[in-house]
Amino acid sequence: MVVVRKSLLIFVIVMVLIQKNAMAAQHVVGGSQGWDESVDFKSWASGQTFKVGDTLVFRYNPGLHSVVELEGDSSYKSCDISSTVNSMSAGNDVVKLNKPGTRYFACGTAGHCGQGMKLKIKTATGSAPSNQADSSTPSSSSAASHCFSTTFFTFIAAILTVQMALVFLL
């Protein structure tokens, strides 16, 4: 009976972790066109709901574009890319939305921001998880790592489900 209780507790913990991970949305900036001058980012963003715990994925050709996070509204409006909070250039950059508020992004390539290659988003407090330990700085990693963590948690849940079934059958 003790084994059953321990197995059930582990199963519940893993399922809670999976649920939290599944609740966060992944927003590919610009949709299928990605981070490109041809996209109307203001229109794209207006069709999205951004919540704490969600991620933005910037997909682009690293030889042509980059992503800079700007300090505020003034830098955003004037396309002043000299005052950045974060700079990314991998071509598949992920930014975790760790706290509510407004964030500003632009292309770091000269002239692209002025041509409209900039993004302003408002992150709302929501039911998606928040990583408070890293909330002061934006995170950047590959989209593959996010996909790996989801796959990993799903794999663990499957193993625990099989284990629970075996425990109950024996």
Short mmCIF file of C-alpha atoms in Angstrom, two decimals:
data_model
loop_
_atom_site.label_atom_id
_atom_site.label_comp_id
_atom_site.label_asym_id
_atom_site.label_seq_id
_atom_site.Cartn_x
_atom_site.Cartn_y
_atom_site.Cartn_z
CA MET A 1 0.00 0.00 0.00
CA VAL A 2 2.92 2.35 0.75
CA VAL A 3 4.32 1.76 -2.75
CA VAL A 4 0.97 2.63 -4.30
CA ARG A 5 0.77 5.90 -2.35
CA LYS A 6 4.33 6.91 -3.28
CA SER A 7 3.74 6.05 -6.93
CA LEU A 8 0.50 7.99 -6.94
CA LEU A 9 2.18 11.03 -5.37
CA ILE A 10 4.99 10.99 -7.97
CA PHE A 11 2.43 10.62 -10.74
CA VAL A 12 0.41 13.60 -9.50
CA ILE A 13 3.53 15.79 -9.22
CA VAL A 14 4.65 14.96 -12.77
CA MET A 15 1.16 15.56 -14.16
CA VAL A 16 1.05 19.00 -12.50
CA LEU A 17 4.39 19.86 -14.11
CA ILE A 18 3.16 18.71 -17.50
CA GLN A 19 -0.06 20.69 -17.14
CA LYS A 20 1.84 23.87 -16.27
CA ASN A 21 4.11 23.41 -19.28
CA ALA A 22 1.17 22.73 -21.57
CA MET A 23 -0.68 25.86 -20.46
CA ALA A 24 2.03 28.17 -21.79
CA ALA A 25 1.55 29.24 -25.39
CA GLN A 26 4.33 29.51 -27.94
CA HIS A 27 3.88 32.50 -30.27
CA VAL A 28 5.87 32.36 -33.51
CA VAL A 29 6.36 36.05 -34.20
CA GLY A 30 4.94 36.92 -37.62
CA GLY A 31 3.22 33.55 -37.96
CA SER A 32 4.31 31.43 -40.92
CA GLN A 33 6.31 34.32 -42.41
CA GLY A 34 8.35 34.75 -39.25
CA TRP A 35 10.44 37.78 -38.34
CA ASP A 36 10.50 39.48 -41.76
CA GLU A 37 9.97 42.99 -43.23
CA SER A 38 6.90 41.83 -45.14
CA VAL A 39 4.89 41.20 -41.93
CA ASP A 40 2.60 43.76 -40.32
CA PHE A 41 3.66 43.06 -36.72
CA LYS A 42 1.17 45.47 -35.18
CA SER A 43 -1.66 43.58 -36.87
CA TRP A 44 -0.12 40.20 -35.99
CA ALA A 45 0.23 41.15 -32.30
CA SER A 46 -3.36 42.44 -32.12
CA GLY A 47 -4.56 38.91 -32.88
CA GLN A 48 -2.55 37.37 -30.05
CA THR A 49 -3.04 37.11 -26.29
CA PHE A 50 0.24 37.10 -24.40
CA LYS A 51 0.33 35.74 -20.85
CA VAL A 52 3.04 35.29 -18.26
CA GLY A 53 4.78 31.99 -19.00
CA ASP A 54 4.23 32.16 -22.76
CA THR A 55 7.16 32.32 -25.17
CA LEU A 56 7.86 34.35 -28.28
CA VAL A 57 9.79 32.58 -31.03
CA PHE A 58 11.61 34.79 -33.52
CA ARG A 59 12.40 32.82 -36.70
CA TYR A 60 14.49 34.57 -39.34
CA ASN A 61 17.55 34.39 -41.56
CA PRO A 62 20.43 35.31 -39.22
CA GLY A 63 22.38 36.83 -42.10
CA LEU A 64 19.61 39.33 -42.79
CA HIS A 65 18.02 40.07 -39.43
CA SER A 66 18.46 40.02 -35.68
CA VAL A 67 16.27 40.81 -32.69
CA VAL A 68 16.88 43.47 -30.08
CA GLU A 69 14.69 44.12 -27.09
CA LEU A 70 14.35 47.85 -26.53
CA GLU A 71 14.26 49.66 -23.20
CA GLY A 72 10.92 51.38 -23.62
CA ASP A 73 8.28 53.16 -25.65
CA SER A 74 10.50 56.08 -26.61
CA SER A 75 13.17 53.80 -28.09
CA TYR A 76 10.44 51.80 -29.82
CA LYS A 77 8.78 54.83 -31.43
CA SER A 78 12.06 56.37 -32.59
CA CYS A 79 13.64 53.01 -33.55
CA ASP A 80 16.62 53.76 -31.30
CA ILE A 81 18.30 50.36 -31.34
CA SER A 82 21.32 51.67 -29.42
CA SER A 83 19.54 51.26 -26.06
CA THR A 84 18.81 47.55 -25.89
CA VAL A 85 17.91 45.24 -23.03
CA ASN A 86 18.80 42.08 -24.95
CA SER A 87 20.20 41.20 -28.36
CA MET A 88 19.72 37.93 -30.25
CA SER A 89 21.02 36.76 -33.61
CA ALA A 90 20.66 32.97 -33.83
CA GLY A 91 17.68 32.94 -36.19
CA ASN A 92 15.47 30.85 -33.91
CA ASP A 93 15.37 32.87 -30.72
CA VAL A 94 12.99 32.20 -27.84
CA VAL A 95 11.98 34.87 -25.35
CA LYS A 96 10.08 33.81 -22.25
CA LEU A 97 7.45 36.24 -21.03
CA ASN A 98 8.29 36.12 -17.33
CA LYS A 99 6.27 39.03 -16.00
CA PRO A 100 3.30 41.20 -16.92
CA GLY A 101 3.89 44.46 -18.74
CA THR A 102 4.84 45.89 -22.11
CA ARG A 103 7.90 44.75 -24.04
CA TYR A 104 9.40 46.17 -27.20
CA PHE A 105 11.38 44.39 -29.93
CA ALA A 106 12.95 45.53 -33.19
CA CYS A 107 15.21 44.22 -35.91
CA GLY A 108 18.81 45.20 -35.22
CA THR A 109 19.63 45.54 -38.93
CA ALA A 110 20.00 49.19 -39.94
CA GLY A 111 16.81 50.62 -41.42
CA HIS A 112 14.57 47.61 -40.76
CA CYS A 113 12.91 49.02 -37.65
CA GLY A 114 12.02 52.19 -39.56
CA GLN A 115 10.42 50.00 -42.22
CA GLY A 116 8.10 48.55 -39.57
CA MET A 117 10.10 45.56 -38.40
CA LYS A 118 9.30 46.13 -34.75
CA LEU A 119 6.95 44.58 -32.23
CA LYS A 120 5.22 45.87 -29.12
CA ILE A 121 3.47 43.34 -26.91
CA LYS A 122 1.54 43.54 -23.66
CA THR A 123 1.88 40.53 -21.39
CA ALA A 124 -1.04 39.94 -19.05
CA THR A 125 -1.05 38.01 -15.83
CA GLY A 126 -2.61 34.70 -16.71
CA SER A 127 -2.80 31.07 -15.77
CA ALA A 128 0.42 30.21 -17.57
CA PRO A 129 3.37 29.45 -15.27
CA SER A 130 5.94 32.05 -14.32
CA ASN A 131 9.63 31.54 -13.63
CA GLN A 132 10.16 34.10 -10.87
CA ALA A 133 13.83 33.26 -10.46
CA ASP A 134 14.63 34.65 -13.90
CA SER A 135 11.98 37.35 -14.23
CA SER A 136 14.36 40.30 -14.39
CA THR A 137 16.13 39.19 -17.55
CA PRO A 138 14.70 37.83 -20.76
CA SER A 139 15.72 34.32 -21.61
CA SER A 140 16.91 33.27 -25.03
CA SER A 141 17.39 29.71 -26.17
CA SER A 142 16.50 27.56 -29.11
CA ALA A 143 12.92 26.50 -29.74
CA ALA A 144 14.20 22.94 -29.74
CA SER A 145 14.93 23.09 -25.99
CA HIS A 146 11.33 24.08 -25.28
CA CYS A 147 10.12 21.23 -27.46
CA PHE A 148 12.53 18.84 -25.71
CA SER A 149 11.25 19.74 -22.24
CA THR A 150 7.63 19.13 -23.29
CA THR A 151 8.58 15.80 -24.86
CA PHE A 152 10.61 14.85 -21.80
CA PHE A 153 7.74 15.52 -19.38
CA THR A 154 5.34 13.61 -21.62
CA PHE A 155 7.76 10.67 -21.69
CA ILE A 156 8.08 10.69 -17.89
CA ALA A 157 4.28 10.80 -17.53
CA ALA A 158 3.96 7.80 -19.84
CA ILE A 159 6.50 5.83 -17.80
CA LEU A 160 4.74 6.68 -14.56
CA THR A 161 1.37 5.75 -16.02
CA VAL A 162 2.73 2.32 -17.01
CA GLN A 163 4.28 1.95 -13.55
CA MET A 164 0.97 2.82 -11.88
CA ALA A 165 -0.87 0.33 -14.05
CA LEU A 166 1.59 -2.42 -13.14
CA VAL A 167 1.35 -1.61 -9.44
CA PHE A 168 -2.44 -1.81 -9.53
CA LEU A 169 -2.38 -5.05 -11.54
CA LEU A 170 0.05 -6.83 -9.21
#
